[in-house]
Coordinates of C-alpha atoms in Angstrom, one line a residue:
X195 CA -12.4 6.2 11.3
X196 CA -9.0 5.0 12.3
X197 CA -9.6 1.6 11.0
X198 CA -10.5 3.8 7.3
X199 CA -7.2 5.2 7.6
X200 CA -5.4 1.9 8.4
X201 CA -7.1 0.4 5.1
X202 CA -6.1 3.5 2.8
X203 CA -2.7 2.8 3.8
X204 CA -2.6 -0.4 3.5
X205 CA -3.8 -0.4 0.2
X206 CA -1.5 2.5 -0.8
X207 CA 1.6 1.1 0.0
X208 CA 0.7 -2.3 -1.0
X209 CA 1.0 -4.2 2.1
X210 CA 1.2 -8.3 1.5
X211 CA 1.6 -11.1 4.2
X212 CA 3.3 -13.3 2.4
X213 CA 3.8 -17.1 4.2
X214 CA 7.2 -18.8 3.3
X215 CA 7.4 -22.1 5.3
X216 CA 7.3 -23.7 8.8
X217 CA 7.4 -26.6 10.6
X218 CA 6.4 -28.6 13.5
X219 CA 8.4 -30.5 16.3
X220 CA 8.3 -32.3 19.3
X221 CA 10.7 -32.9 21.6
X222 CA 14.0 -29.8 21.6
X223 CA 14.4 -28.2 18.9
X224 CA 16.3 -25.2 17.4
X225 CA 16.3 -23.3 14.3
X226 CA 18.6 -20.7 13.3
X227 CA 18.0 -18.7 9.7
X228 CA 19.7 -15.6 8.1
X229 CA 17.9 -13.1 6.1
X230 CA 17.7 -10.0 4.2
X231 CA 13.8 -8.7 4.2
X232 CA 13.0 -5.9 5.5
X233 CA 10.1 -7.4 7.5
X234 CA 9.9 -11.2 8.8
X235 CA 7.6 -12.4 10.9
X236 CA 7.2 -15.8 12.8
X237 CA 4.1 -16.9 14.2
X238 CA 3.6 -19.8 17.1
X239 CA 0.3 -21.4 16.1
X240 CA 0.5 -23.5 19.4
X241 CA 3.5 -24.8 21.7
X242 CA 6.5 -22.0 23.1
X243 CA 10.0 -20.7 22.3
X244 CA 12.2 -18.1 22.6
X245 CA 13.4 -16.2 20.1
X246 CA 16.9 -14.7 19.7
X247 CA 18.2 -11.9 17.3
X248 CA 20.3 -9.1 16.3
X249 CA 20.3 -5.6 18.5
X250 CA 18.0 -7.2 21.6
X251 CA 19.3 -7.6 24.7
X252 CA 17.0 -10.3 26.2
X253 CA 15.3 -13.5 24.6
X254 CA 11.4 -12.9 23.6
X255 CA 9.8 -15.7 24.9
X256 CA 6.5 -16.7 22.2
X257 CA 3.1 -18.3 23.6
X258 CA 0.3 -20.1 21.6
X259 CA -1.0 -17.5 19.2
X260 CA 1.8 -14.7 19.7
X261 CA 3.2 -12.8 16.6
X262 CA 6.8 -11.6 16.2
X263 CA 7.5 -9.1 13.7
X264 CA 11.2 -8.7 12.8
X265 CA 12.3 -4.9 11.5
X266 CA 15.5 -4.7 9.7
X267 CA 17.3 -7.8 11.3
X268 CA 19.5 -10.7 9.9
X269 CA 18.9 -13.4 11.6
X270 CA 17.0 -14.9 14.2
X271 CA 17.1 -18.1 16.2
X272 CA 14.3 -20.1 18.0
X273 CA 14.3 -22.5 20.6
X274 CA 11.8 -24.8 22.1
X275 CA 10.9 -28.2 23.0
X276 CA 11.1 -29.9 26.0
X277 CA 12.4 -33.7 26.9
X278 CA 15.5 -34.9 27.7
X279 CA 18.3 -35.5 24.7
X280 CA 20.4 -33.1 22.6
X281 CA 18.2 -30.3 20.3
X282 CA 17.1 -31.2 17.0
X283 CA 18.2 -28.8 14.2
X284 CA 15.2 -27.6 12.6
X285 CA 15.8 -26.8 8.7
X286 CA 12.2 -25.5 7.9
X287 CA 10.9 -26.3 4.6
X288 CA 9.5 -23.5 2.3
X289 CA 6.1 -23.5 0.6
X290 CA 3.2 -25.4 1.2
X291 CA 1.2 -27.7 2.5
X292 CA 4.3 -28.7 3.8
X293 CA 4.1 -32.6 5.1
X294 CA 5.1 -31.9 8.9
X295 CA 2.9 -29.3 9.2
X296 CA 0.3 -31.9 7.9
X297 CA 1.0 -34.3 10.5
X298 CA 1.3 -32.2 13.7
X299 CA -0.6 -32.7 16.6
X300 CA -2.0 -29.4 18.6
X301 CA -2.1 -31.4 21.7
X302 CA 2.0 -32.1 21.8
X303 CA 3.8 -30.3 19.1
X304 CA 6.0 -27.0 19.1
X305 CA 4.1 -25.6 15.6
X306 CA 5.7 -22.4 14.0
X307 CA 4.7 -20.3 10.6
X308 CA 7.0 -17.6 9.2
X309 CA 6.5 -15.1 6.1
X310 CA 7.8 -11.7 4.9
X311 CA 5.4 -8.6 4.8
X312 CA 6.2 -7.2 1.3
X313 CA 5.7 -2.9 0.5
X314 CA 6.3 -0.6 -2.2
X315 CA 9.4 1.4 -1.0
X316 CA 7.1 4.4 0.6
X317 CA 5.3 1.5 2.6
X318 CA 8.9 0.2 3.8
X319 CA 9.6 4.3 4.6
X320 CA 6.4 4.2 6.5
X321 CA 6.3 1.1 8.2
X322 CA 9.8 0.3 8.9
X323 CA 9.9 3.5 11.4
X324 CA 6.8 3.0 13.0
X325 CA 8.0 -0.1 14.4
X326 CA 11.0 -1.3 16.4
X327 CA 13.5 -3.5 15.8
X328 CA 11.2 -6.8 17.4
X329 CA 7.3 -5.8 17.4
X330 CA 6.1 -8.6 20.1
X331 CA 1.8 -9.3 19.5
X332 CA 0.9 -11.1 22.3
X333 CA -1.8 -13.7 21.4
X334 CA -3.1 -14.4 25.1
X335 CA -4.2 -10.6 25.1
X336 CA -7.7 -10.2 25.1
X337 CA -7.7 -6.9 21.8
X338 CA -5.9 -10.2 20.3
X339 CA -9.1 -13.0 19.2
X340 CA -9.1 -11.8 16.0
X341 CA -5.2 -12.2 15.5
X342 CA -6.1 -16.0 17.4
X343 CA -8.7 -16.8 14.7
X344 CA -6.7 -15.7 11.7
X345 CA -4.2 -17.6 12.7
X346 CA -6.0 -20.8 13.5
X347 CA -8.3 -20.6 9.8
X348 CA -4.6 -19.6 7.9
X349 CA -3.3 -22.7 9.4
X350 CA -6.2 -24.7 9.1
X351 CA -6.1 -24.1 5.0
X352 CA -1.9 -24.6 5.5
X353 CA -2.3 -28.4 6.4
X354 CA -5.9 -29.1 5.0
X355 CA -4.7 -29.4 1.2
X356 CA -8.2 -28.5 -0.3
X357 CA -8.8 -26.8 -3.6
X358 CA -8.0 -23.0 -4.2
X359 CA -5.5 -23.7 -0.5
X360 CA -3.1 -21.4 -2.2
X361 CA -5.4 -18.6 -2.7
X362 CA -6.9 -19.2 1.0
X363 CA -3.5 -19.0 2.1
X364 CA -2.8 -15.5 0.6
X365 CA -6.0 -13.9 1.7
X366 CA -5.5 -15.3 5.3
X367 CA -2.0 -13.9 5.6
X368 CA -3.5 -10.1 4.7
X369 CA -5.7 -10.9 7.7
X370 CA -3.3 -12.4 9.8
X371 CA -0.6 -9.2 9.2
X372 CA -4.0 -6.6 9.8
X373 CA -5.0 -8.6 12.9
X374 CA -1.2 -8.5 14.3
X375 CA -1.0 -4.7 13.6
X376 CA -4.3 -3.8 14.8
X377 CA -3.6 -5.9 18.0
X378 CA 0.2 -4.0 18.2
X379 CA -1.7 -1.2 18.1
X380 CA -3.5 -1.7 21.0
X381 CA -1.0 -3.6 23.2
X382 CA 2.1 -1.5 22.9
X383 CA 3.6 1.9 24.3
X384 CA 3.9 3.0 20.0
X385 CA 7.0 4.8 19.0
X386 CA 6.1 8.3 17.5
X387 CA 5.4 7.6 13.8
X388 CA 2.4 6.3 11.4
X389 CA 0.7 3.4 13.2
X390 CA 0.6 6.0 16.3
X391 CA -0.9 9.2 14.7
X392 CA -3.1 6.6 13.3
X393 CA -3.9 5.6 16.4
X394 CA -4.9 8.9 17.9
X395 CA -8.9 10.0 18.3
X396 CA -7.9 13.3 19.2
X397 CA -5.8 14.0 15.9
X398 CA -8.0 12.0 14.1
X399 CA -10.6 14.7 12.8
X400 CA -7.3 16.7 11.5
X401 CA -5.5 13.5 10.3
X402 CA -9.0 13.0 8.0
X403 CA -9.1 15.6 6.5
X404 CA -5.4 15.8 5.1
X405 CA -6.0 12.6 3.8
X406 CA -9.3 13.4 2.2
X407 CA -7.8 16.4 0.0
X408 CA -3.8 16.3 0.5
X409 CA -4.1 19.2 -2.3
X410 CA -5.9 21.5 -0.4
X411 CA -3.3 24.0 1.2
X412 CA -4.1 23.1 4.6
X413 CA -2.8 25.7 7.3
X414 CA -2.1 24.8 11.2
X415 CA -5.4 26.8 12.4
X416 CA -8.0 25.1 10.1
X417 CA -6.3 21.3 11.5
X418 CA -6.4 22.6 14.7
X419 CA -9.9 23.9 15.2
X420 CA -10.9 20.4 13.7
X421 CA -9.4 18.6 16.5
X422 CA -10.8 21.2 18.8
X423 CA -7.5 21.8 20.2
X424 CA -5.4 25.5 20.2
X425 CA -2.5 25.8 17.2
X426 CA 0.2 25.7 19.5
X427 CA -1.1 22.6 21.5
X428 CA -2.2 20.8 18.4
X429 CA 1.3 20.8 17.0
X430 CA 2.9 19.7 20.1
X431 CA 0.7 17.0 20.3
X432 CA 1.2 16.0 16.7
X433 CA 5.0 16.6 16.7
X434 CA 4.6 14.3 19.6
X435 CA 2.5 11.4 18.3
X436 CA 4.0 11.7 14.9
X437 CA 7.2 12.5 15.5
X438 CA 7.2 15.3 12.9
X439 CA 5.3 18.6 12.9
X440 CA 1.4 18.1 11.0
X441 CA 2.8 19.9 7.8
X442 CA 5.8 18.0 7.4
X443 CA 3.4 15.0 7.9
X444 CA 1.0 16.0 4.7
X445 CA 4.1 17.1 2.6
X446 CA 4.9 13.7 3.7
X447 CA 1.6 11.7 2.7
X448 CA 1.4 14.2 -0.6
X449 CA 4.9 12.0 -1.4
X450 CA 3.2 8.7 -0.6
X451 CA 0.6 9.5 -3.3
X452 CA 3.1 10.5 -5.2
X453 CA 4.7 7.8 -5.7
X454 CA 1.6 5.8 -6.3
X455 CA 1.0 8.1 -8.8
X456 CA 4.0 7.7 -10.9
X457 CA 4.4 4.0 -10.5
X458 CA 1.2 3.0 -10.8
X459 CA -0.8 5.6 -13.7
X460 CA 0.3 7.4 -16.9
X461 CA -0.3 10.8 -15.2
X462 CA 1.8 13.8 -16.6
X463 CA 4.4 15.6 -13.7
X464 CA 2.7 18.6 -14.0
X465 CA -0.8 17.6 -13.4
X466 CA 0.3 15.6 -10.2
X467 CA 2.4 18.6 -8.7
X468 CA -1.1 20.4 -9.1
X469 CA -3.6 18.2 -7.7
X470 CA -1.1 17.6 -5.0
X471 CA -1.5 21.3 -3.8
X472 CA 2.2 22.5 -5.2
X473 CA 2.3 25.9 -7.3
X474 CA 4.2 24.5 -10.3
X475 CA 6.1 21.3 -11.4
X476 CA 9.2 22.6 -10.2
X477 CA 8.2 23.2 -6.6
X478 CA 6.8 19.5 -6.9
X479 CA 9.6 18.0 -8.3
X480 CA 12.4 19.8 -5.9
X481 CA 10.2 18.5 -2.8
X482 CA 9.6 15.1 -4.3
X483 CA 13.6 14.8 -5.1
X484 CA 14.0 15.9 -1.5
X485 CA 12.2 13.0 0.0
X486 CA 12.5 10.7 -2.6
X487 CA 16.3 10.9 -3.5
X488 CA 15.6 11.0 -6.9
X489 CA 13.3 13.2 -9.7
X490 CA 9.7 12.2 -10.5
X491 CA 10.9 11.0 -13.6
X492 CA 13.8 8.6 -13.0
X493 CA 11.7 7.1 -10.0
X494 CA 9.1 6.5 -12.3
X495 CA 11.1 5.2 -15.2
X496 CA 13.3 3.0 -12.3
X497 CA 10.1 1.6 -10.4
X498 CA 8.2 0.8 -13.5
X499 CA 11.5 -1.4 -14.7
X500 CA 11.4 -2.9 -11.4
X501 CA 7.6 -4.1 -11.7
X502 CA 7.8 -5.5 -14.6
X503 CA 11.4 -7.6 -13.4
X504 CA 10.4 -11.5 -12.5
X505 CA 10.6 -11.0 -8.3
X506 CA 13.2 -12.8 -6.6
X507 CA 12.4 -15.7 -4.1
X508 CA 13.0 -15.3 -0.8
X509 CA 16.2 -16.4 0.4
X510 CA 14.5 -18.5 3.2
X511 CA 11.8 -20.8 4.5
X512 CA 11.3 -19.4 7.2

């Protein structure tokens, strides 16, 4: 199943929802924030505003319950609030419970959340092309009442202060980021890359089994016949969805492993390069420097450093 798929990813590549702040106002408002993550995303829980940033054209205006996710920008600006008088400069405050969120009211307040979705670098190679530079979920859609009831119960443990809230908080935000790409699945025209080859029930039966044994030396007939499809039209179609041709994609996913492998195991280069389909650990570690930029080695000696480095915290509250 797609949704099988969706989850061996995300666990491979380590996907976290992480929630850094947010506010509420009433009356016009207007926050403006710079960044350097990868992946933002802001969130209106209830009220509207339009939302400004780097390489669009055109304002994105949010509704109650829509999801923006921010690829590769630097800064964004909201605006909302309506009234008479000049805008209120909105600093929003990081972590929580956070005392205006406490205090809102549903009924007349502008009420935003915002957090970073954290990967392992081959989840940032993955996800970062799949999605353009402003992904837009729209909560009013109706594949979108999950993403609405995420939203609502991760707010709801935001402002309710009860015991183990900071947990509640961290396991809502992995449900809130599935429910906003699960719902971007379904509401947008996808780019060619990994959420749409994903995506795709007639590639799926091909797309299983190169995930199921990414050793196995698969050729372009066996994936073909799977998908009950003819070679050359199964690897238009691929080339199409994915963007690259179905063997460059499992030479692909074989690095993916890869690099799980290395960071997160003890397991010798030359028993990887084998159960990863490769003829010796040469051939592996040629292809893996190829995609990687680097040898097995170094990346795992440089990753491994990096884990075990106190994380950095995020530059914003927002």
């Amino acid at each position: 199943m797609a949704t099988d798929q969706l989850s061996e990813v995300f666990d491979l590549v380590e996907v976290r929802g992480v929630m850094s702040g947010g506010f509420a106002m009433r009356g016009p408002w207007v926050t403006r924030t710079a960044f350097s993550e990868p992946l933002k995303f802001i969130a209106m829980v209830w009220g509207r505003a339009r939302l400004t940033t780097d390489g669009i054209d055109e304002r994105i205006e949010l509704e109650p319950g829509d999801v923006a996710i921010l690829n590769n920008r630097s800064w964004l600006e909201l605006e909302g609030g309506a009234g008479d008088g000049p805008r209120r400069e909105i600093v929003p405050e990081r972590g929580f419970p956070s005392p205006p969120l406490i205090g809102a009211d549903s009924e007349t307040d502008d009420i935003v959340i915002g957090g970073r979705i954290e990967l392992n670098p081959a989840g940032q190679a993955l996800l970062l092309q799949a999605l353009p530079p402003v992904g837009h979920v729209r909560g009013s859609a109706a594949t979108a009442a999950n993403l609405r009831g995420s939203l609502h119960r991760l707010y709801d443990e935001v402002t309710a202060n009860r015991l183990g809230s900071a947990f509640a908080i961290r396991q809502h935000s992995q449900l809130v980021l599935l429910e906003v790409l699960r719902a971007y699945i379904d509401q947008a025209d996808l780019p060619p890359g990994w959420l749409r080859v994903l995506a795709d029930e007639r590639l799926r039966p091909a797309l299983s089994l190169m995930h199921a044994e990414p050793g196995k030396p698969w050729g372009l007939e066996e994936l073909a016949r799977a998908a009950a499809m003819s070679r050359t039209s199964f690897a238009e179609r691929f080339r199409t969805v994915a963007g690259l041709p179905p063997l460059t994609y499992l030479n692909r996913w074989r690095m993916v492993l890869a690099q799980r492998a290395l960071r997160d195991d003890d397991v010798r280069v030359g028993s990887l390069a084998f159960d990863l389909g490769y003829a010796s650990e040469s051939a592996f570690s040629t292809a893996f420097k190829r995609e990687v930029g680097e040898s097995p080695l170094r990346y795992r000696h440089r990753v491994q450093g990096e884990m075990s480095a106190t994380p950095a915290e995020a530059a914003s509250g927002l």
